CSV table of C-alpha atoms in Angstrom, one decimal:
chain,number,residue,atom,x,y,z
W,188,MET,CA,0.0,0.0,0.0
W,189,HIS,CA,1.4,3.4,-1.0
W,190,VAL,CA,1.9,5.6,2.1
W,191,ASP,CA,-0.6,8.2,0.7
W,192,ASP,CA,-3.3,5.4,0.5
W,193,ALA,CA,-2.4,4.2,4.0
W,194,ILE,CA,-2.8,7.7,5.5
W,195,ARG,CA,-5.9,8.6,3.5
W,196,SER,CA,-7.7,5.3,4.4
W,197,ARG,CA,-6.9,5.4,8.1
W,198,LYS,CA,-9.9,6.0,10.1
W,199,SER,CA,-11.2,5.4,13.6
W,200,VAL,CA,-12.8,1.9,13.5
W,201,ARG,CA,-15.1,1.3,16.4
W,202,ARG,CA,-16.2,-2.2,15.7
W,203,PHE,CA,-13.7,-5.0,14.8
W,204,LEU,CA,-14.0,-8.6,13.7
W,205,PRO,CA,-12.7,-11.3,16.1
W,206,ASP,CA,-10.1,-12.5,13.5
W,207,PRO,CA,-6.7,-12.7,15.2
W,208,VAL,CA,-3.6,-10.8,14.2
W,209,SER,CA,-0.4,-12.8,14.2
W,210,ARG,CA,2.5,-11.9,16.5
W,211,ASP,CA,4.8,-11.6,13.4
W,212,THR,CA,2.5,-9.0,11.9
W,213,LEU,CA,2.3,-7.1,15.2
W,214,ALA,CA,6.1,-7.2,15.5
W,215,HIS,CA,6.4,-5.9,12.0
W,216,ILE,CA,4.0,-3.0,12.7
W,217,VAL,CA,6.0,-2.0,15.8
W,218,GLU,CA,9.3,-2.3,14.0
W,219,VAL,CA,8.3,-0.1,11.1
W,220,ALA,CA,6.7,2.5,13.4
W,221,GLY,CA,9.8,2.5,15.5
W,222,ARG,CA,11.4,4.5,12.6
W,223,ALA,CA,9.4,7.5,13.8
W,224,PRO,CA,11.6,10.5,14.6
W,225,SER,CA,12.4,11.7,18.0
W,226,GLY,CA,14.5,14.6,19.3
W,227,SER,CA,18.2,13.4,19.4
W,228,ASN,CA,16.9,9.9,18.7
W,229,ILE,CA,16.0,9.4,22.4
W,230,GLN,CA,13.0,7.2,21.4
W,231,PRO,CA,11.0,8.0,24.6
W,232,TRP,CA,8.3,5.4,24.1
W,233,GLN,CA,7.2,1.9,25.0
W,234,VAL,CA,4.5,-0.1,23.2
W,235,HIS,CA,2.8,-2.8,25.2
W,236,VAL,CA,1.0,-5.2,22.8
W,237,VAL,CA,-1.8,-6.9,24.6
W,238,ALA,CA,-3.9,-9.8,23.2
W,239,GLY,CA,-5.6,-13.0,24.1
W,240,GLU,CA,-6.3,-13.7,27.8
W,241,ALA,CA,-4.2,-10.7,28.9
W,242,LEU,CA,-6.5,-8.4,26.9
W,243,HIS,CA,-9.6,-10.0,28.4
W,244,ARG,CA,-8.3,-9.5,31.9
W,245,LEU,CA,-7.3,-5.9,31.2
W,246,SER,CA,-10.7,-5.1,29.6
W,247,ALA,CA,-12.6,-6.7,32.5
W,248,ALA,CA,-10.7,-4.8,35.1
W,249,ILE,CA,-11.3,-1.4,33.4
W,250,LEU,CA,-14.9,-2.2,32.8
W,251,ALA,CA,-15.4,-3.0,36.5
W,252,ALA,CA,-13.9,0.3,37.4
W,253,PHE,CA,-16.0,2.2,34.9
W,254,ASP,CA,-19.2,0.5,36.0
W,255,SER,CA,-18.5,1.1,39.6
W,256,GLY,CA,-18.5,4.9,39.1
W,257,GLU,CA,-15.0,5.2,40.7
W,258,GLU,CA,-13.3,8.5,40.0
W,259,HIS,CA,-10.3,8.2,37.7
W,260,GLN,CA,-8.2,10.9,36.0
W,261,PRO,CA,-5.3,10.7,33.5
W,262,GLU,CA,-1.9,11.9,34.4
W,263,TYR,CA,-1.9,14.6,31.7
W,264,THR,CA,-4.4,17.1,30.4
W,265,TYR,CA,-5.7,16.3,26.9
W,266,TYR,CA,-8.5,18.8,26.4
W,267,PRO,CA,-8.8,22.4,27.5
W,268,THR,CA,-11.0,23.2,30.5
W,269,GLN,CA,-12.9,25.7,28.5
W,270,TRP,CA,-13.7,25.1,24.8
W,271,PHE,CA,-13.6,27.9,22.2
W,272,GLU,CA,-14.0,28.2,18.5
W,273,PRO,CA,-13.3,26.7,16.1
W,274,TYR,CA,-12.4,23.7,18.2
W,275,ARG,CA,-15.8,23.5,20.1
W,276,GLU,CA,-17.7,23.3,16.8
W,277,ARG,CA,-15.4,20.7,15.3
W,278,ARG,CA,-15.6,18.5,18.4
W,279,GLN,CA,-19.4,18.7,18.5
W,280,ARG,CA,-19.7,17.8,14.8
W,281,CYS,CA,-17.6,14.7,15.4
W,282,GLY,CA,-19.6,13.6,18.4
W,283,TYR,CA,-23.0,14.4,17.0
W,284,GLY,CA,-22.0,12.8,13.7
W,285,LEU,CA,-21.0,9.5,15.3
W,286,TYR,CA,-24.2,9.3,17.4
W,287,GLU,CA,-26.4,10.2,14.5
W,288,THR,CA,-24.8,7.4,12.4
W,289,LEU,CA,-25.5,5.0,15.3
W,290,GLY,CA,-29.1,6.3,15.6
W,291,ILE,CA,-28.4,7.5,19.2
W,292,ARG,CA,-30.4,10.6,20.1
W,293,ARG,CA,-28.8,13.3,22.2
W,294,GLU,CA,-31.2,12.7,25.1
W,295,ASP,CA,-30.7,8.9,25.1
W,296,LYS,CA,-28.2,8.9,28.0
W,297,ALA,CA,-28.3,5.1,28.4
W,298,ARG,CA,-27.2,4.4,24.8
W,299,ARG,CA,-24.6,7.1,24.9
W,300,HIS,CA,-23.2,5.6,28.1
W,301,GLU,CA,-23.1,2.1,26.5
W,302,GLN,CA,-21.3,3.5,23.5
W,303,MET,CA,-18.7,5.1,25.8
W,304,ARG,CA,-18.4,1.8,27.6
W,305,ARG,CA,-17.4,0.1,24.3
W,306,ASN,CA,-14.1,1.9,24.5
W,307,PHE,CA,-13.1,-0.4,27.3
W,308,HIS,CA,-14.0,-3.5,25.2
W,309,PHE,CA,-11.4,-2.0,22.8
W,310,PHE,CA,-14.3,-2.1,20.3
W,311,ASP,CA,-14.0,-5.9,20.2
W,312,ALA,CA,-10.5,-5.6,18.7
W,313,PRO,CA,-8.3,-8.7,19.2
W,314,VAL,CA,-5.3,-6.5,20.0
W,315,ALA,CA,-4.6,-3.4,22.0
W,316,MET,CA,-1.4,-1.4,22.0
W,317,ILE,CA,-0.8,0.7,25.1
W,318,VAL,CA,1.6,3.5,24.4
W,319,THR,CA,3.6,5.0,27.3
W,320,ILE,CA,6.4,7.6,27.6
W,321,ASP,CA,9.0,8.2,30.3
W,322,ARG,CA,7.3,10.7,32.7
W,323,ARG,CA,10.7,12.3,33.5
W,324,LEU,CA,10.9,13.8,30.1
W,325,GLU,CA,9.3,17.0,28.8
W,326,THR,CA,6.8,18.3,26.3
W,327,GLY,CA,8.9,17.5,23.2
W,328,SER,CA,8.6,13.8,24.1
W,329,TYR,CA,4.8,14.1,23.7
W,330,MET,CA,5.5,15.3,20.2
W,331,ASP,CA,7.8,12.3,19.6
W,332,ALA,CA,5.1,9.9,20.9
W,333,GLY,CA,2.5,11.4,18.6
W,334,MET,CA,4.7,10.7,15.6
W,335,LEU,CA,5.1,7.1,16.9
W,336,ILE,CA,1.3,6.7,17.3
W,337,GLN,CA,0.6,7.9,13.8
W,338,SER,CA,3.3,5.6,12.5
W,339,LEU,CA,1.8,2.6,14.3
W,340,MET,CA,-1.6,3.3,12.7
W,341,THR,CA,-0.1,3.9,9.3
W,342,SER,CA,2.0,0.8,9.5
W,343,ALA,CA,-1.1,-1.2,10.5
W,344,ARG,CA,-2.9,0.0,7.4
W,345,GLY,CA,0.0,-1.2,5.3
W,346,GLN,CA,-0.8,-4.7,6.7
W,347,GLY,CA,-4.5,-4.3,5.7
W,348,LEU,CA,-5.5,-3.6,9.3
W,349,HIS,CA,-7.5,-0.8,11.0
W,350,THR,CA,-7.1,1.0,14.3
W,351,CYS,CA,-8.7,3.3,16.8
W,352,ALA,CA,-6.6,5.6,19.0
W,353,GLN,CA,-8.2,5.7,22.4
W,354,ALA,CA,-7.2,8.5,24.8
W,355,ALA,CA,-10.0,7.4,27.1
W,356,LEU,CA,-7.8,4.6,28.4
W,357,ALA,CA,-5.4,7.1,29.9
W,358,TRP,CA,-8.0,7.7,32.7
W,359,TYR,CA,-7.4,4.1,33.9
W,360,HIS,CA,-3.7,4.2,34.1
W,361,ARG,CA,-3.6,2.8,37.6
W,362,ILE,CA,-5.4,-0.4,36.4
W,363,ILE,CA,-3.3,-0.6,33.3
W,364,ARG,CA,-0.1,-0.3,35.4
W,365,GLU,CA,-1.2,-3.1,37.7
W,366,GLN,CA,-2.4,-5.4,34.9
W,367,LEU,CA,0.7,-5.0,32.7
W,368,GLY,CA,3.3,-4.4,35.4
W,369,LEU,CA,4.4,-1.0,34.0
W,370,ALA,CA,7.5,0.6,35.4
W,371,ASP,CA,6.9,3.6,37.7
W,372,SER,CA,8.5,5.9,35.1
W,373,GLU,CA,6.0,5.0,32.5
W,374,LEU,CA,3.1,7.4,31.8
W,375,VAL,CA,0.2,6.0,29.9
W,376,LEU,CA,-0.7,8.1,26.9
W,377,CYS,CA,-3.3,6.1,25.1
W,378,ALA,CA,-4.4,2.8,23.7
W,379,ILE,CA,-4.7,1.8,20.1
W,380,ALA,CA,-7.2,-0.9,19.2
W,381,VAL,CA,-5.9,-3.0,16.3
W,382,GLY,CA,-7.6,-5.5,14.1
W,383,HIS,CA,-9.8,-6.2,11.1
W,384,GLU,CA,-12.7,-3.8,10.4
W,385,ASP,CA,-16.2,-5.1,10.6
W,386,PRO,CA,-17.5,-3.7,7.3
W,387,GLU,CA,-21.1,-4.1,8.3
W,388,ALA,CA,-21.0,-1.9,11.3
W,389,PRO,CA,-22.6,1.5,10.7
W,390,GLU,CA,-20.1,3.3,13.0
W,391,ASN,CA,-17.3,2.3,10.6
W,392,HIS,CA,-19.0,4.2,7.8
W,393,PHE,CA,-18.7,7.5,9.8
W,394,ILE,CA,-15.8,9.4,8.3
W,395,THR,CA,-14.8,12.6,10.0
W,396,GLU,CA,-14.2,15.6,7.6
W,397,ARG,CA,-10.9,17.4,7.2
W,398,LYS,CA,-10.3,21.0,6.5
W,399,PRO,CA,-8.9,21.9,3.1
W,400,VAL,CA,-5.2,22.8,2.6
W,401,GLY,CA,-6.1,26.5,2.4
W,402,SER,CA,-7.6,26.4,5.9
W,403,ILE,CA,-4.6,24.7,7.6
W,404,ALA,CA,-1.6,25.9,5.6
W,405,ARG,CA,-0.1,29.3,4.8
W,406,PHE,CA,2.5,29.4,2.0
W,407,HIS,CA,5.2,32.0,2.3
W,408,GLY,CA,7.4,32.8,-0.7
W,409,ASP,CA,7.4,31.3,-4.2
């Protein structure tokens, strides 16, 4: 797959088939993604590839915490405390578009809650990648990790797979740490669900829009 096709066809898949992904394929994805750049080549990341019974245990532990109503917080701030334009409108269009595709009305709190809960099933994916960085590093390492995450998803597309990056899992870092035996220095950034797309699922037909080049780039000079 040409890199342009891999990037253009990447999307957030929210329902996967149960078909397994081989360890060789997963190792290849991580190897290729490991070519992502980082400042002074420090490579501040770790990728924890979770499948099989280990994934079932992790999912069950997080779901139990979610269902209990326990208070959990991530170790970093992802979103602003106060939204403003144009980001408020873009975020709303994304959320409303997904729920509309699924036939979930705004006032249907039960179904909205259930859809949120599917995050912690990893949308039925057979594999989850938990991405961490060393907490002793600084903001630049978050930029480095972002390039790794994009590379993981692009590499997966090159293998005919799909993904969904899940920042929601960062809220449950204590459970992830316990289940996977993470080092104290590791800060959980996100999960990435990996597998084969269920082409019949309506949520997988929801494609978020992108702004045109003229809206996101300014060209200076000839």
